[in-house]
Coordinates of C-alpha atoms in Angstrom, one line a residue:
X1 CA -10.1 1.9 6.8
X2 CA -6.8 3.3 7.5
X3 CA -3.5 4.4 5.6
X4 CA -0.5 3.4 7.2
X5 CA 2.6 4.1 4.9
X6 CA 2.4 1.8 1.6
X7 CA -0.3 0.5 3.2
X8 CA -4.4 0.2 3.1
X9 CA -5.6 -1.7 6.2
X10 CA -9.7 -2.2 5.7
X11 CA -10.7 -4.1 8.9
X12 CA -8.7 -6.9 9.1
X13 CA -7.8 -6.7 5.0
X14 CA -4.3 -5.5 4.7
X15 CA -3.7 -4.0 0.9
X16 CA -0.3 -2.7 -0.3
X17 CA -1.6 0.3 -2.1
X18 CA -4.9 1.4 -2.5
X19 CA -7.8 -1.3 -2.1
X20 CA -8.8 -2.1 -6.1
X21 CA -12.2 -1.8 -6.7
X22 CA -13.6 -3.3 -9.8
X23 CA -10.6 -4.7 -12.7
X24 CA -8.4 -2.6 -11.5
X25 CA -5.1 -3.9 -10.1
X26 CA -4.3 -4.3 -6.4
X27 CA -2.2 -5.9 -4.4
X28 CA -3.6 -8.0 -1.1
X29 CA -1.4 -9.5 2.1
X30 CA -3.3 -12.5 3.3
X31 CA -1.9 -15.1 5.9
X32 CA -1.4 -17.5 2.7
X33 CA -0.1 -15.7 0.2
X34 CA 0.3 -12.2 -2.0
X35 CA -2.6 -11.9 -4.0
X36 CA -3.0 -10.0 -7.0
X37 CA -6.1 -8.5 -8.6
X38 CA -7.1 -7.4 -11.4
X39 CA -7.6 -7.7 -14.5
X40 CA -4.2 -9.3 -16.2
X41 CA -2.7 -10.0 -12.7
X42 CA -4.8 -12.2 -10.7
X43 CA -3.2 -14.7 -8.5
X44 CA -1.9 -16.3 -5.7
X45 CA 1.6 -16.4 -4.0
X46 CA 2.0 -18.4 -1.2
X47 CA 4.5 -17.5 1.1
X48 CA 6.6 -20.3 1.3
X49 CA 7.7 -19.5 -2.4
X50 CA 8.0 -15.4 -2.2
X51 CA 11.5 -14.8 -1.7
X52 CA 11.1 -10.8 -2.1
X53 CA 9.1 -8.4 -2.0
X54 CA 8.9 -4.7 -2.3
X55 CA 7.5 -1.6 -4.1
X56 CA 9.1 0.7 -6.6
X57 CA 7.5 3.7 -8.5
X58 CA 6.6 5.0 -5.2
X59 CA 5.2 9.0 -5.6
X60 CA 7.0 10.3 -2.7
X61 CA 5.8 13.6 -1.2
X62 CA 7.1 16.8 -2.3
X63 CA 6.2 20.2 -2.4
X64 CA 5.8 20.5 -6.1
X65 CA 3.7 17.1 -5.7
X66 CA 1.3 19.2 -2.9
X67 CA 1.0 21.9 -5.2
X68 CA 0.1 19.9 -8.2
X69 CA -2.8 18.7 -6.1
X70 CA -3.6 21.9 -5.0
X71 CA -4.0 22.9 -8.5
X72 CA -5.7 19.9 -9.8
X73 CA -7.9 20.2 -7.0
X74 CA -9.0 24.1 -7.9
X75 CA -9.0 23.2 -11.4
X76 CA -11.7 20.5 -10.5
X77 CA -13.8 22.8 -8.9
X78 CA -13.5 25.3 -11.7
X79 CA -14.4 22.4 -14.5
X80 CA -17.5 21.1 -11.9
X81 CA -18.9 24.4 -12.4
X82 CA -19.4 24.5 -16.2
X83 CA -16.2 26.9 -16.8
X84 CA -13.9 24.9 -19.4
X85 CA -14.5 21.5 -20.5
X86 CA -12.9 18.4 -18.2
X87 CA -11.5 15.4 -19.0
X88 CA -7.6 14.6 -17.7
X89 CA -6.3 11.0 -16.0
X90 CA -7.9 10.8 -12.5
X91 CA -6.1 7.9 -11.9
X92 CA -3.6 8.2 -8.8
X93 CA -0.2 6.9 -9.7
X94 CA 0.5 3.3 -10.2
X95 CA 2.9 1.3 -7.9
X96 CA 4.6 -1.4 -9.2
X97 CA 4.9 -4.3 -6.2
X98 CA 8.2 -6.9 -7.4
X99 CA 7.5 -10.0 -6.1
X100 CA 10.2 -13.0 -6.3
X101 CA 8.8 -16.2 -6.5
X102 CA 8.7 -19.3 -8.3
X103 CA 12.9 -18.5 -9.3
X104 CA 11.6 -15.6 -11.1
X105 CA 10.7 -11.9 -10.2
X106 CA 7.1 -10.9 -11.1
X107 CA 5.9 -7.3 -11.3
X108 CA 2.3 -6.6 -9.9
X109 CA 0.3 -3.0 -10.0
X110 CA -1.1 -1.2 -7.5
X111 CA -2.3 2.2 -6.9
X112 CA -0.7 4.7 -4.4
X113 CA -3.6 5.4 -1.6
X114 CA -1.7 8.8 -0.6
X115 CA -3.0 11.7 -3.0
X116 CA -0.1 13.7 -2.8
X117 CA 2.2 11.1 -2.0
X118 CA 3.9 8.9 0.9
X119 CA 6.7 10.8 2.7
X120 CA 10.2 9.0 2.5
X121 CA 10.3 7.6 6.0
X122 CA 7.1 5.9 5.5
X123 CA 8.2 4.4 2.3
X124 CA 12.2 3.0 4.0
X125 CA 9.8 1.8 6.5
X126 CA 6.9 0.0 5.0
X127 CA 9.7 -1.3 2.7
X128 CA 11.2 -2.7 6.0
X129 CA 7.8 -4.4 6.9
X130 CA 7.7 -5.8 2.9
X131 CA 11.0 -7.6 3.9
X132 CA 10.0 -8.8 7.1
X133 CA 7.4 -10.7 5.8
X134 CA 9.1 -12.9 3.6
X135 CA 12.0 -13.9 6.4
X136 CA 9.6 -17.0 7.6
X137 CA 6.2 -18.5 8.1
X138 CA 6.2 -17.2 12.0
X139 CA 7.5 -14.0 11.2
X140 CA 4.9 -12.9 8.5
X141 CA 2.5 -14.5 10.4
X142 CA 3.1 -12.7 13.5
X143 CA 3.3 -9.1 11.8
X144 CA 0.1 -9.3 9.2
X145 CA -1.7 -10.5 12.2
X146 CA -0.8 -7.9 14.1
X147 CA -1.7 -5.4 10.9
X148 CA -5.1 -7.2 10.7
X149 CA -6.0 -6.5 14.5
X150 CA -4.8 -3.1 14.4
X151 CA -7.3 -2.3 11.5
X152 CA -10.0 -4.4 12.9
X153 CA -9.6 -2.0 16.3
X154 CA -9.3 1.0 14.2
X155 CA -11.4 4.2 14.3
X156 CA -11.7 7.0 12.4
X157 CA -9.2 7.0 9.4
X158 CA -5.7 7.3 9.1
X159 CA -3.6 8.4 12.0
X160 CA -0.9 11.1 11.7
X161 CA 2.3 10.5 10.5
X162 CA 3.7 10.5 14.1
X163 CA 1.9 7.6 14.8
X164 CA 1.9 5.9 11.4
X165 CA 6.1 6.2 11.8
X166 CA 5.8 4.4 15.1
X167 CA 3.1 1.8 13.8
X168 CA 5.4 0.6 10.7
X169 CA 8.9 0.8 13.3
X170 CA 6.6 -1.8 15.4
X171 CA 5.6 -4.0 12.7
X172 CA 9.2 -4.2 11.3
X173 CA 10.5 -4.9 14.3
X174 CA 8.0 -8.0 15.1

């Protein structure tokens, strides 16, 4: 499994946001259609009738957002110890993914993958990508297949951002 910008590549599964586990909401690419899960959300898009799509709400990386994790982090370790008594919103931030289909625009959730958030190129670029797959059947099908095979030949995590930059500049570009 792999970040690459706004997106979670598991294998050959390409997720925008985090991959849901359980009712809570995600958003999946697949070759025929968006497909929302979760609880209050499920469905399927098909292509031929998504018009748009692309992400708002996006936490974008900041100092003050690396130091709130920082904190949260030691604050963690503090509670795990027995000093204090825990509780708080775990919960990463939640994405909303607008979707125009069906002569309406829909709103979908998913959850950012990036803990202390996705760094503003990433986000113009994977917004790029977003676009690029709703400009035809050959197009989208070209790029989320060549998403897929990258994650299927992927190793070891998440490259660095050098190469996640260059990754998303390819896939727009298909």
């Amino acid at each position: 499994m792999a970040m690459v910008g706004l997106f979670w590549i598991v294998e050959g599964d390409v997720y925008v946001g985090a991959k849901p586990s359980g009712e809570s909401p995600g958003v999946r690419l697949t070759s025929e259609g968006v497909l929302a899960l979760g609880h209050g959300q499920a469905g399927l898009y098909p292509w031929e009738d998504v018009g748009a799509l692309t992400v708002v709400d996006v936490p974008v990386k900041s100092l003050k957002r690396q130091v709130g994790a920082v904190a949260d982090m030691a604050l963690g370790t503090v509670l795990a110890f027995g000093v204090g008594s825990g509780g708080g919103d775990d919960a990463p931030p939640l994405m909303t993914v607008r979707l125009a289909a069906f002569g309406d625009e829909r709103e979908l959730g998913a959850y950012a993958a990036a803990a202390v958030g996705y760094t503003a190129t990433e986000v113009e670029l994977s917004r790029a990508v977003l676009a690029r797959l709703t400009e035809g059947a050959a197009t989208m099908s070209t790029t989320l297949a060549e998403m897929s095979r990258w994650g299927r030949a992927r190793e070891g995590g998440s490259p660095r951002a050098g190469e996640r930059e260059a990754l998303l500049r390819g896939w727009a570009d298909r």
